[in-house]
PDB file of C-alpha atoms in Angstrom:
ATOM      1  CA  UNK J   1     104.194  97.311 131.078  1.00  0.00           C
ATOM      2  CA  UNK J   2     106.019 100.374 129.738  1.00  0.00           C
ATOM      3  CA  UNK J   3     104.300 103.461 128.363  1.00  0.00           C
ATOM      4  CA  UNK J   4     105.461 102.506 124.863  1.00  0.00           C
ATOM      5  CA  UNK J   5     103.987  98.996 125.222  1.00  0.00           C
ATOM      6  CA  UNK J   6     100.692 100.509 126.400  1.00  0.00           C
ATOM      7  CA  UNK J   7     100.626 102.814 123.364  1.00  0.00           C
ATOM      8  CA  UNK J   8     101.424  99.917 121.037  1.00  0.00           C
ATOM      9  CA  UNK J   9      98.599  97.754 122.430  1.00  0.00           C
ATOM     10  CA  UNK J  10      96.141 100.663 122.197  1.00  0.00           C
ATOM     11  CA  UNK J  11      97.186 101.389 118.603  1.00  0.00           C
ATOM     12  CA  UNK J  12      96.756  97.716 117.645  1.00  0.00           C
ATOM     13  CA  UNK J  13      93.272  97.618 119.201  1.00  0.00           C
ATOM     14  CA  UNK J  14      92.278 100.807 117.391  1.00  0.00           C
ATOM     15  CA  UNK J  15      93.551  99.428 114.080  1.00  0.00           C
ATOM     16  CA  UNK J  16      91.684  96.143 114.549  1.00  0.00           C
ATOM     17  CA  UNK J  17      88.450  97.979 115.384  1.00  0.00           C
ATOM     18  CA  UNK J  18      88.797 100.341 112.427  1.00  0.00           C
ATOM     19  CA  UNK J  19      89.301  97.396 110.083  1.00  0.00           C
ATOM     20  CA  UNK J  20      86.315  95.530 111.577  1.00  0.00           C
ATOM     21  CA  UNK J  21      88.378  92.407 112.290  1.00  0.00           C
ATOM     22  CA  UNK J  22      87.273  90.013 115.021  1.00  0.00           C
ATOM     23  CA  UNK J  23      89.725  87.804 116.889  1.00  0.00           C
ATOM     24  CA  UNK J  24      88.392  84.878 114.871  1.00  0.00           C
ATOM     25  CA  UNK J  25      89.075  86.745 111.604  1.00  0.00           C
ATOM     26  CA  UNK J  26      92.611  87.547 112.745  1.00  0.00           C
ATOM     27  CA  UNK J  27      93.194  83.912 113.631  1.00  0.00           C
ATOM     28  CA  UNK J  28      91.878  82.769 110.243  1.00  0.00           C
ATOM     29  CA  UNK J  29      94.014  85.203 108.222  1.00  0.00           C
ATOM     30  CA  UNK J  30      97.263  85.090 110.206  1.00  0.00           C
ATOM     31  CA  UNK J  31      99.451  82.357 111.744  1.00  0.00           C
ATOM     32  CA  UNK J  32      98.422  83.452 115.275  1.00  0.00           C
ATOM     33  CA  UNK J  33      95.535  82.033 117.334  1.00  0.00           C
ATOM     34  CA  UNK J  34      92.649  83.957 118.924  1.00  0.00           C
ATOM     35  CA  UNK J  35      94.182  83.630 122.390  1.00  0.00           C
ATOM     36  CA  UNK J  36      97.531  84.873 121.093  1.00  0.00           C
ATOM     37  CA  UNK J  37      95.921  87.933 119.509  1.00  0.00           C
ATOM     38  CA  UNK J  38      94.011  88.571 122.749  1.00  0.00           C
ATOM     39  CA  UNK J  39      97.335  88.728 124.620  1.00  0.00           C
ATOM     40  CA  UNK J  40      98.888  91.024 122.009  1.00  0.00           C
ATOM     41  CA  UNK J  41      95.914  93.410 121.912  1.00  0.00           C
ATOM     42  CA  UNK J  42      95.603  93.643 125.693  1.00  0.00           C
ATOM     43  CA  UNK J  43      99.315  94.159 126.269  1.00  0.00           C
ATOM     44  CA  UNK J  44      99.819  90.838 128.070  1.00  0.00           C
ATOM     45  CA  UNK J  45     102.686  89.952 125.731  1.00  0.00           C
ATOM     46  CA  UNK J  46     104.712  91.797 123.131  1.00  0.00           C
ATOM     47  CA  UNK J  47     103.764  90.913 119.524  1.00  0.00           C
ATOM     48  CA  UNK J  48     106.550  90.010 117.079  1.00  0.00           C
ATOM     49  CA  UNK J  49     107.227  92.256 114.081  1.00  0.00           C
ATOM     50  CA  UNK J  50     105.462  89.758 111.809  1.00  0.00           C
ATOM     51  CA  UNK J  51     102.215  90.026 113.809  1.00  0.00           C
ATOM     52  CA  UNK J  52     102.276  93.842 113.680  1.00  0.00           C
ATOM     53  CA  UNK J  53     102.945  93.748 109.936  1.00  0.00           C
ATOM     54  CA  UNK J  54     100.162  91.201 109.379  1.00  0.00           C
ATOM     55  CA  UNK J  55      97.576  93.354 111.198  1.00  0.00           C
ATOM     56  CA  UNK J  56      98.665  96.455 109.279  1.00  0.00           C
ATOM     57  CA  UNK J  57      98.333  94.588 105.967  1.00  0.00           C
ATOM     58  CA  UNK J  58      94.876  93.305 106.886  1.00  0.00           C
ATOM     59  CA  UNK J  59      93.804  96.839 107.823  1.00  0.00           C
ATOM     60  CA  UNK J  60      95.422  98.337 104.720  1.00  0.00           C
ATOM     61  CA  UNK J  61      97.566 100.555 106.942  1.00  0.00           C
ATOM     62  CA  UNK J  62     101.263 101.479 106.495  1.00  0.00           C
ATOM     63  CA  UNK J  63     103.213  99.716 109.221  1.00  0.00           C
ATOM     64  CA  UNK J  64     105.935 102.336 109.857  1.00  0.00           C
ATOM     65  CA  UNK J  65     104.486 104.001 112.967  1.00  0.00           C
ATOM     66  CA  UNK J  66     103.524 100.768 114.709  1.00  0.00           C
ATOM     67  CA  UNK J  67     106.877  99.139 113.971  1.00  0.00           C
ATOM     68  CA  UNK J  68     108.667 102.122 115.527  1.00  0.00           C
ATOM     69  CA  UNK J  69     106.439 101.826 118.598  1.00  0.00           C
ATOM     70  CA  UNK J  70     107.070  98.101 118.729  1.00  0.00           C
ATOM     71  CA  UNK J  71     110.856  98.496 118.553  1.00  0.00           C
ATOM     72  CA  UNK J  72     110.840 101.013 121.413  1.00  0.00           C
ATOM     73  CA  UNK J  73     108.481  98.839 123.470  1.00  0.00           C
ATOM     74  CA  UNK J  74     110.714  95.823 122.832  1.00  0.00           C
ATOM     75  CA  UNK J  75     113.785  97.713 124.033  1.00  0.00           C
ATOM     76  CA  UNK J  76     112.016  98.423 127.342  1.00  0.00           C
ATOM     77  CA  UNK J  77     110.595  94.895 127.517  1.00  0.00           C
ATOM     78  CA  UNK J  78     114.038  93.320 127.155  1.00  0.00           C
ATOM     79  CA  UNK J  79     115.768  95.846 129.397  1.00  0.00           C
ATOM     80  CA  UNK J  80     118.012  97.194 126.655  1.00  0.00           C
ATOM     81  CA  UNK J  81     116.635 100.711 127.062  1.00  0.00           C
ATOM     82  CA  UNK J  82     117.811 101.176 130.653  1.00  0.00           C
ATOM     83  CA  UNK J  83     121.305 100.563 131.971  1.00  0.00           C
ATOM     84  CA  UNK J  84     121.863 101.360 135.645  1.00  0.00           C
ATOM     85  CA  UNK J  85     125.096 101.293 137.617  1.00  0.00           C
ATOM     86  CA  UNK J  86     125.109  99.079 140.727  1.00  0.00           C
ATOM     87  CA  UNK J  87     124.377 101.104 143.838  1.00  0.00           C
ATOM     88  CA  UNK J  88     127.002 101.207 146.563  1.00  0.00           C
ATOM     89  CA  UNK J  89     126.136  99.402 149.766  1.00  0.00           C
ATOM     90  CA  UNK J  90     125.277 101.834 152.572  1.00  0.00           C
ATOM     91  CA  UNK J  91     127.598  99.880 154.901  1.00  0.00           C
ATOM     92  CA  UNK J  92     130.456 100.020 152.479  1.00  0.00           C
ATOM     93  CA  UNK J  93     132.600 103.137 152.798  1.00  0.00           C
ATOM     94  CA  UNK J  94     133.274 105.122 149.712  1.00  0.00           C
ATOM     95  CA  UNK J  95     136.723 104.318 148.476  1.00  0.00           C
ATOM     96  CA  UNK J  96     138.699 107.148 147.074  1.00  0.00           C
ATOM     97  CA  UNK J  97     140.052 106.599 143.607  1.00  0.00           C
ATOM     98  CA  UNK J  98     143.772 106.060 143.607  1.00  0.00           C
ATOM     99  CA  UNK J  99     145.636 109.074 142.349  1.00  0.00           C
ATOM    100  CA  UNK J 100     146.701 108.610 138.782  1.00  0.00           C
ATOM    101  CA  UNK J 101     150.350 108.948 138.005  1.00  0.00           C
ATOM    102  CA  UNK J 102     151.303 111.101 135.042  1.00  0.00           C
ATOM    103  CA  UNK J 103     151.391 108.945 131.882  1.00  0.00           C
ATOM    104  CA  UNK J 104     154.823 108.092 130.575  1.00  0.00           C
ATOM    105  CA  UNK J 105     156.198 110.157 127.746  1.00  0.00           C
ATOM    106  CA  UNK J 106     154.812 109.152 124.375  1.00  0.00           C
ATOM    107  CA  UNK J 107     151.473 107.891 125.727  1.00  0.00           C
ATOM    108  CA  UNK J 108     149.602 111.203 125.921  1.00  0.00           C
ATOM    109  CA  UNK J 109     148.637 111.274 122.236  1.00  0.00           C
ATOM    110  CA  UNK J 110     147.024 107.767 122.100  1.00  0.00           C
ATOM    111  CA  UNK J 111     145.041 108.516 125.295  1.00  0.00           C
ATOM    112  CA  UNK J 112     143.892 111.787 123.777  1.00  0.00           C
ATOM    113  CA  UNK J 113     142.818 109.971 120.630  1.00  0.00           C
ATOM    114  CA  UNK J 114     140.804 107.457 122.673  1.00  0.00           C
ATOM    115  CA  UNK J 115     139.126 110.312 124.516  1.00  0.00           C
ATOM    116  CA  UNK J 116     138.227 111.960 121.233  1.00  0.00           C
ATOM    117  CA  UNK J 117     136.877 108.644 119.951  1.00  0.00           C
ATOM    118  CA  UNK J 118     134.635 108.317 123.003  1.00  0.00           C
ATOM    119  CA  UNK J 119     133.345 111.849 122.460  1.00  0.00           C
ATOM    120  CA  UNK J 120     132.603 111.075 118.798  1.00  0.00           C
ATOM    121  CA  UNK J 121     130.791 107.833 119.705  1.00  0.00           C
ATOM    122  CA  UNK J 122     128.759 109.613 122.378  1.00  0.00           C
ATOM    123  CA  UNK J 123     127.797 112.318 119.895  1.00  0.00           C
ATOM    124  CA  UNK J 124     126.802 109.706 117.310  1.00  0.00           C
ATOM    125  CA  UNK J 125     124.658 107.913 119.895  1.00  0.00           C
ATOM    126  CA  UNK J 126     122.939 111.196 120.755  1.00  0.00           C
ATOM    127  CA  UNK J 127     122.177 111.828 117.077  1.00  0.00           C
ATOM    128  CA  UNK J 128     120.729 108.327 116.622  1.00  0.00           C
ATOM    129  CA  UNK J 129     118.548 108.522 119.739  1.00  0.00           C
ATOM    130  CA  UNK J 130     117.437 112.031 118.793  1.00  0.00           C
ATOM    131  CA  UNK J 131     116.571 110.844 115.284  1.00  0.00           C
ATOM    132  CA  UNK J 132     114.420 108.032 116.658  1.00  0.00           C
ATOM    133  CA  UNK J 133     112.669 110.500 118.958  1.00  0.00           C
ATOM    134  CA  UNK J 134     111.976 112.856 116.046  1.00  0.00           C
ATOM    135  CA  UNK J 135     110.651 110.001 113.901  1.00  0.00           C
ATOM    136  CA  UNK J 136     108.424 108.742 116.708  1.00  0.00           C
ATOM    137  CA  UNK J 137     107.076 112.266 117.296  1.00  0.00           C
ATOM    138  CA  UNK J 138     106.135 112.573 113.652  1.00  0.00           C
ATOM    139  CA  UNK J 139     104.533 109.132 113.496  1.00  0.00           C
ATOM    140  CA  UNK J 140     102.522 109.303 116.732  1.00  0.00           C
ATOM    141  CA  UNK J 141      98.881 110.431 116.621  1.00  0.00           C
ATOM    142  CA  UNK J 142      98.227 114.128 117.192  1.00  0.00           C
ATOM    143  CA  UNK J 143      96.962 113.590 120.735  1.00  0.00           C
ATOM    144  CA  UNK J 144     100.273 111.971 121.696  1.00  0.00           C
ATOM    145  CA  UNK J 145     102.446 114.247 119.631  1.00  0.00           C
ATOM    146  CA  UNK J 146     101.150 117.320 121.482  1.00  0.00           C
ATOM    147  CA  UNK J 147     102.672 115.920 124.672  1.00  0.00           C
ATOM    148  CA  UNK J 148     106.165 115.944 123.183  1.00  0.00           C
ATOM    149  CA  UNK J 149     108.399 118.909 122.468  1.00  0.00           C
ATOM    150  CA  UNK J 150     107.621 120.908 119.358  1.00  0.00           C
ATOM    151  CA  UNK J 151     110.018 120.294 116.485  1.00  0.00           C
ATOM    152  CA  UNK J 152     111.582 122.731 114.052  1.00  0.00           C
ATOM    153  CA  UNK J 153     109.495 123.309 110.929  1.00  0.00           C
ATOM    154  CA  UNK J 154     112.476 122.243 108.822  1.00  0.00           C
ATOM    155  CA  UNK J 155     112.287 118.527 109.695  1.00  0.00           C
ATOM    156  CA  UNK J 156     112.227 116.844 106.234  1.00  0.00           C
ATOM    157  CA  UNK J 157     109.527 114.214 106.708  1.00  0.00           C
ATOM    158  CA  UNK J 158     106.036 113.700 105.367  1.00  0.00           C
ATOM    159  CA  UNK J 159     103.569 111.032 104.279  1.00  0.00           C
ATOM    160  CA  UNK J 160     103.294 112.529 100.796  1.00  0.00           C
ATOM    161  CA  UNK J 161     103.240 109.986  97.936  1.00  0.00           C
ATOM    162  CA  UNK J 162     106.628 109.278  96.429  1.00  0.00           C
ATOM    163  CA  UNK J 163     105.530 109.002  92.794  1.00  0.00           C
ATOM    164  CA  UNK J 164     102.973 110.417  90.372  1.00  0.00           C
ATOM    165  CA  UNK J 165     101.545 109.292  87.037  1.00  0.00           C
ATOM    166  CA  UNK J 166     104.005 107.473  84.809  1.00  0.00           C
ATOM    167  CA  UNK J 167     106.574 107.319  87.621  1.00  0.00           C
ATOM    168  CA  UNK J 168     104.187 104.994  89.527  1.00  0.00           C
ATOM    169  CA  UNK J 169     103.905 102.480  86.670  1.00  0.00           C
ATOM    170  CA  UNK J 170     104.960  99.060  87.916  1.00  0.00           C
ATOM    171  CA  UNK J 171     105.698 100.285  91.456  1.00  0.00           C
ATOM    172  CA  UNK J 172     104.515  99.023  94.854  1.00  0.00           C
ATOM    173  CA  UNK J 173     101.599 101.184  96.109  1.00  0.00           C
ATOM    174  CA  UNK J 174     102.467 100.584  99.779  1.00  0.00           C
ATOM    175  CA  UNK J 175     106.159 101.383  99.547  1.00  0.00           C
ATOM    176  CA  UNK J 176     105.548 104.586  97.608  1.00  0.00           C
ATOM    177  CA  UNK J 177     102.783 105.669 100.034  1.00  0.00           C
ATOM    178  CA  UNK J 178     100.062 105.681  97.379  1.00  0.00           C
ATOM    179  CA  UNK J 179      98.117 103.195  99.524  1.00  0.00           C
ATOM    180  CA  UNK J 180      97.374 105.806 102.209  1.00  0.00           C
ATOM    181  CA  UNK J 181      93.654 106.647 101.975  1.00  0.00           C
ATOM    182  CA  UNK J 182      92.953 105.331  98.462  1.00  0.00           C
ATOM    183  CA  UNK J 183      89.530 105.115  96.796  1.00  0.00           C
ATOM    184  CA  UNK J 184      87.863 101.802  95.959  1.00  0.00           C
ATOM    185  CA  UNK J 185      86.687 101.892  92.346  1.00  0.00           C
ATOM    186  CA  UNK J 186      84.964  98.513  92.399  1.00  0.00           C
ATOM    187  CA  UNK J 187      84.799  95.319  94.454  1.00  0.00           C
ATOM    188  CA  UNK J 188      84.158  91.799  93.242  1.00  0.00           C
ATOM    189  CA  UNK J 189      83.752  88.355  94.788  1.00  0.00           C
ATOM    190  CA  UNK J 190      84.883  85.419  92.697  1.00  0.00           C
ATOM    191  CA  UNK J 191      83.299  81.999  92.314  1.00  0.00           C
ATOM    192  CA  UNK J 192      85.945  80.578  94.674  1.00  0.00           C
ATOM    193  CA  UNK J 193      85.088  83.102  97.413  1.00  0.00           C
ATOM    194  CA  UNK J 194      88.134  85.319  96.874  1.00  0.00           C
ATOM    195  CA  UNK J 195      87.685  89.096  97.009  1.00  0.00           C
ATOM    196  CA  UNK J 196      89.238  91.512  94.508  1.00  0.00           C
ATOM    197  CA  UNK J 197      89.116  95.305  94.653  1.00  0.00           C
ATOM    198  CA  UNK J 198      90.252  97.951  92.209  1.00  0.00           C
ATOM    199  CA  UNK J 199      91.982 100.730  94.165  1.00  0.00           C
ATOM    200  CA  UNK J 200      92.868 104.249  93.061  1.00  0.00           C
ATOM    201  CA  UNK J 201      95.046 107.068  94.394  1.00  0.00           C
ATOM    202  CA  UNK J 202      94.126 110.483  93.010  1.00  0.00           C
ATOM    203  CA  UNK J 203      97.351 112.016  94.325  1.00  0.00           C
ATOM    204  CA  UNK J 204      99.474 109.373  92.621  1.00  0.00           C
ATOM    205  CA  UNK J 205      97.394 109.175  89.455  1.00  0.00           C
ATOM    206  CA  UNK J 206      97.568 105.395  89.620  1.00  0.00           C
ATOM    207  CA  UNK J 207      95.422 102.333  90.250  1.00  0.00           C
ATOM    208  CA  UNK J 208      96.071  98.762  91.359  1.00  0.00           C
ATOM    209  CA  UNK J 209      94.207  95.663  92.504  1.00  0.00           C
ATOM    210  CA  UNK J 210      94.208  94.038  95.916  1.00  0.00           C
ATOM    211  CA  UNK J 211      92.882  90.610  96.807  1.00  0.00           C
ATOM    212  CA  UNK J 212      92.263  88.473  99.889  1.00  0.00           C
ATOM    213  CA  UNK J 213      90.597  85.190 100.948  1.00  0.00           C
ATOM    214  CA  UNK J 214      92.555  83.589  98.128  1.00  0.00           C
ATOM    215  CA  UNK J 215      94.176  80.210  97.598  1.00  0.00           C
ATOM    216  CA  UNK J 216      97.795  79.388  96.914  1.00  0.00           C
ATOM    217  CA  UNK J 217      98.421  79.664  93.177  1.00  0.00           C
ATOM    218  CA  UNK J 218      95.620  82.158  92.472  1.00  0.00           C
ATOM    219  CA  UNK J 219      96.586  85.145  90.336  1.00  0.00           C
ATOM    220  CA  UNK J 220      95.244  88.666  89.787  1.00  0.00           C
ATOM    221  CA  UNK J 221      96.042  90.903  86.793  1.00  0.00           C
ATOM    222  CA  UNK J 222      95.351  94.621  86.418  1.00  0.00           C
ATOM    223  CA  UNK J 223      95.658  96.977  83.449  1.00  0.00           C
ATOM    224  CA  UNK J 224      94.399 100.378  82.351  1.00  0.00           C
ATOM    225  CA  UNK J 225      95.155  99.933  78.656  1.00  0.00           C
ATOM    226  CA  UNK J 226      98.924  99.903  79.158  1.00  0.00           C
ATOM    227  CA  UNK J 227     101.163  97.273  80.760  1.00  0.00           C
ATOM    228  CA  UNK J 228      99.525  94.443  82.689  1.00  0.00           C
ATOM    229  CA  UNK J 229     100.713  93.921  86.261  1.00  0.00           C
ATOM    230  CA  UNK J 230     100.136  90.650  88.080  1.00  0.00           C
ATOM    231  CA  UNK J 231     100.443  89.174  91.538  1.00  0.00           C
ATOM    232  CA  UNK J 232     100.371  85.471  92.415  1.00  0.00           C
ATOM    233  CA  UNK J 233      99.496  83.972  95.788  1.00  0.00           C
ATOM    234  CA  UNK J 234     102.715  82.180  96.669  1.00  0.00           C
ATOM    235  CA  UNK J 235     102.176  80.679 100.121  1.00  0.00           C
ATOM    236  CA  UNK J 236      99.971  80.509 103.211  1.00  0.00           C
ATOM    237  CA  UNK J 237     101.134  83.934 104.384  1.00  0.00           C
ATOM    238  CA  UNK J 238      99.944  85.519 101.132  1.00  0.00           C
ATOM    239  CA  UNK J 239      96.650  83.638 101.349  1.00  0.00           C
ATOM    240  CA  UNK J 240      96.095  84.888 104.922  1.00  0.00           C
ATOM    241  CA  UNK J 241      96.199  88.606 104.197  1.00  0.00           C
ATOM    242  CA  UNK J 242      95.849  91.333 101.566  1.00  0.00           C
ATOM    243  CA  UNK J 243      98.034  91.006  98.476  1.00  0.00           C
ATOM    244  CA  UNK J 244      98.526  93.844  95.982  1.00  0.00           C
ATOM    245  CA  UNK J 245      99.464  94.147  92.341  1.00  0.00           C
ATOM    246  CA  UNK J 246     101.851  96.819  91.186  1.00  0.00           C
ATOM    247  CA  UNK J 247     100.396 100.158  90.070  1.00  0.00           C
ATOM    248  CA  UNK J 248      99.319 101.244  86.620  1.00  0.00           C
ATOM    249  CA  UNK J 249      99.068 104.869  85.507  1.00  0.00           C
ATOM    250  CA  UNK J 250      95.523 106.237  85.088  1.00  0.00           C
ATOM    251  CA  UNK J 251      93.768 109.524  84.345  1.00  0.00           C
ATOM    252  CA  UNK J 252      90.211 110.743  85.079  1.00  0.00           C
ATOM    253  CA  UNK J 253      87.932 108.657  82.872  1.00  0.00           C
ATOM    254  CA  UNK J 254      90.425 105.789  82.440  1.00  0.00           C
ATOM    255  CA  UNK J 255      88.979 102.280  82.468  1.00  0.00           C
ATOM    256  CA  UNK J 256      90.773  99.902  84.827  1.00  0.00           C
ATOM    257  CA  UNK J 257      90.348  96.156  84.371  1.00  0.00           C
ATOM    258  CA  UNK J 258      91.149  93.360  86.819  1.00  0.00           C
ATOM    259  CA  UNK J 259      91.102  89.633  86.137  1.00  0.00           C
ATOM    260  CA  UNK J 260      91.181  86.804  88.678  1.00  0.00           C
ATOM    261  CA  UNK J 261      92.730  83.493  87.621  1.00  0.00           C
ATOM    262  CA  UNK J 262      92.091  80.596  90.066  1.00  0.00           C
ATOM    263  CA  UNK J 263      94.818  78.059  90.694  1.00  0.00           C
ATOM    264  CA  UNK J 264      92.577  75.118  89.792  1.00  0.00           C
ATOM    265  CA  UNK J 265      92.985  73.918  86.217  1.00  0.00           C
ATOM    266  CA  UNK J 266      89.214  73.820  85.633  1.00  0.00           C
ATOM    267  CA  UNK J 267      88.585  77.303  87.049  1.00  0.00           C
ATOM    268  CA  UNK J 268      87.627  80.085  84.645  1.00  0.00           C
ATOM    269  CA  UNK J 269      89.170  83.531  84.573  1.00  0.00           C
ATOM    270  CA  UNK J 270      86.836  86.215  85.971  1.00  0.00           C
ATOM    271  CA  UNK J 271      87.252  89.869  84.953  1.00  0.00           C
ATOM    272  CA  UNK J 272      85.588  93.145  85.903  1.00  0.00           C
ATOM    273  CA  UNK J 273      86.112  96.839  85.120  1.00  0.00           C
ATOM    274  CA  UNK J 274      85.676 100.274  86.673  1.00  0.00           C
ATOM    275  CA  UNK J 275      86.083 103.831  85.476  1.00  0.00           C
ATOM    276  CA  UNK J 276      88.212 106.357  87.341  1.00  0.00           C
ATOM    277  CA  UNK J 277      85.958 109.106  88.675  1.00  0.00           C
ATOM    278  CA  UNK J 278      82.772 107.019  88.636  1.00  0.00           C
ATOM    279  CA  UNK J 279      80.876 105.931  91.758  1.00  0.00           C
ATOM    280  CA  UNK J 280      82.093 102.841  93.611  1.00  0.00           C
ATOM    281  CA  UNK J 281      80.422  99.676  92.372  1.00  0.00           C
ATOM    282  CA  UNK J 282      80.072  96.027  93.260  1.00  0.00           C
ATOM    283  CA  UNK J 283      81.126  94.768  89.882  1.00  0.00           C
ATOM    284  CA  UNK J 284      79.562  92.069  87.803  1.00  0.00           C
ATOM    285  CA  UNK J 285      82.006  89.930  85.801  1.00  0.00           C
ATOM    286  CA  UNK J 286      82.644  90.668  82.169  1.00  0.00           C
ATOM    287  CA  UNK J 287      82.934  87.898  79.608  1.00  0.00           C
ATOM    288  CA  UNK J 288      85.943  85.609  80.134  1.00  0.00           C
ATOM    289  CA  UNK J 289      88.763  86.016  77.627  1.00  0.00           C
TER     290      UNK J 289
END
């Protein structure tokens, strides 16, 4: 097992422990069995991208760093990362290369162009590999990053949110990095057993709802007095993990309201509210509307 695969397995175990997910919970909420997750977490086999993404979604963690680790581990696992030339047999004498004859007139320029092309391709490859190394350095935990070379202070990368206030309205909280370390305004369990939470990012000035343990066809709405943003559980994959609404702009003191609509025709809509800046609550439902 390569160093990268070892780091990936350790990072997956840490993420599972931090999220408080047992192997049984992972098996229930993802398409992978307990024994399969045991192999992934202990480094016995390399998890597919979908498994890494599923664990990150369950743990409410951006998947960028782990996907980079997984891609590098996969390149070593498949042998794509190392290309070695066949060694010469010790009994086989070294054959001198035949002396090249001068190229005919008119062929020097094309050969020169090919040489330049090879140089350009080699330089491009170096830039790509260097870029991956820089990205990995920035995404690795501090304890691992200290083992790598220090980078120039001018590297333009950060985990800062990519929107604020009105610019976040209707946007995905995960893609715009507002879902890194958010606050939970209120949590609620529905009559069907689904869980809904109102989430808030102070840096983004926005809130959204997330839900899990849902059924296909269930729907969650969220609003803070402006537009209403909704998410519907479309398939088994949605039902097996966290699903998020888009964001709505909020300010200190804003009231955020979430409503759960079950897929069953006889199910009633359940709503609850929370105020930005107030203590976290386990909400009681407000009157259906």
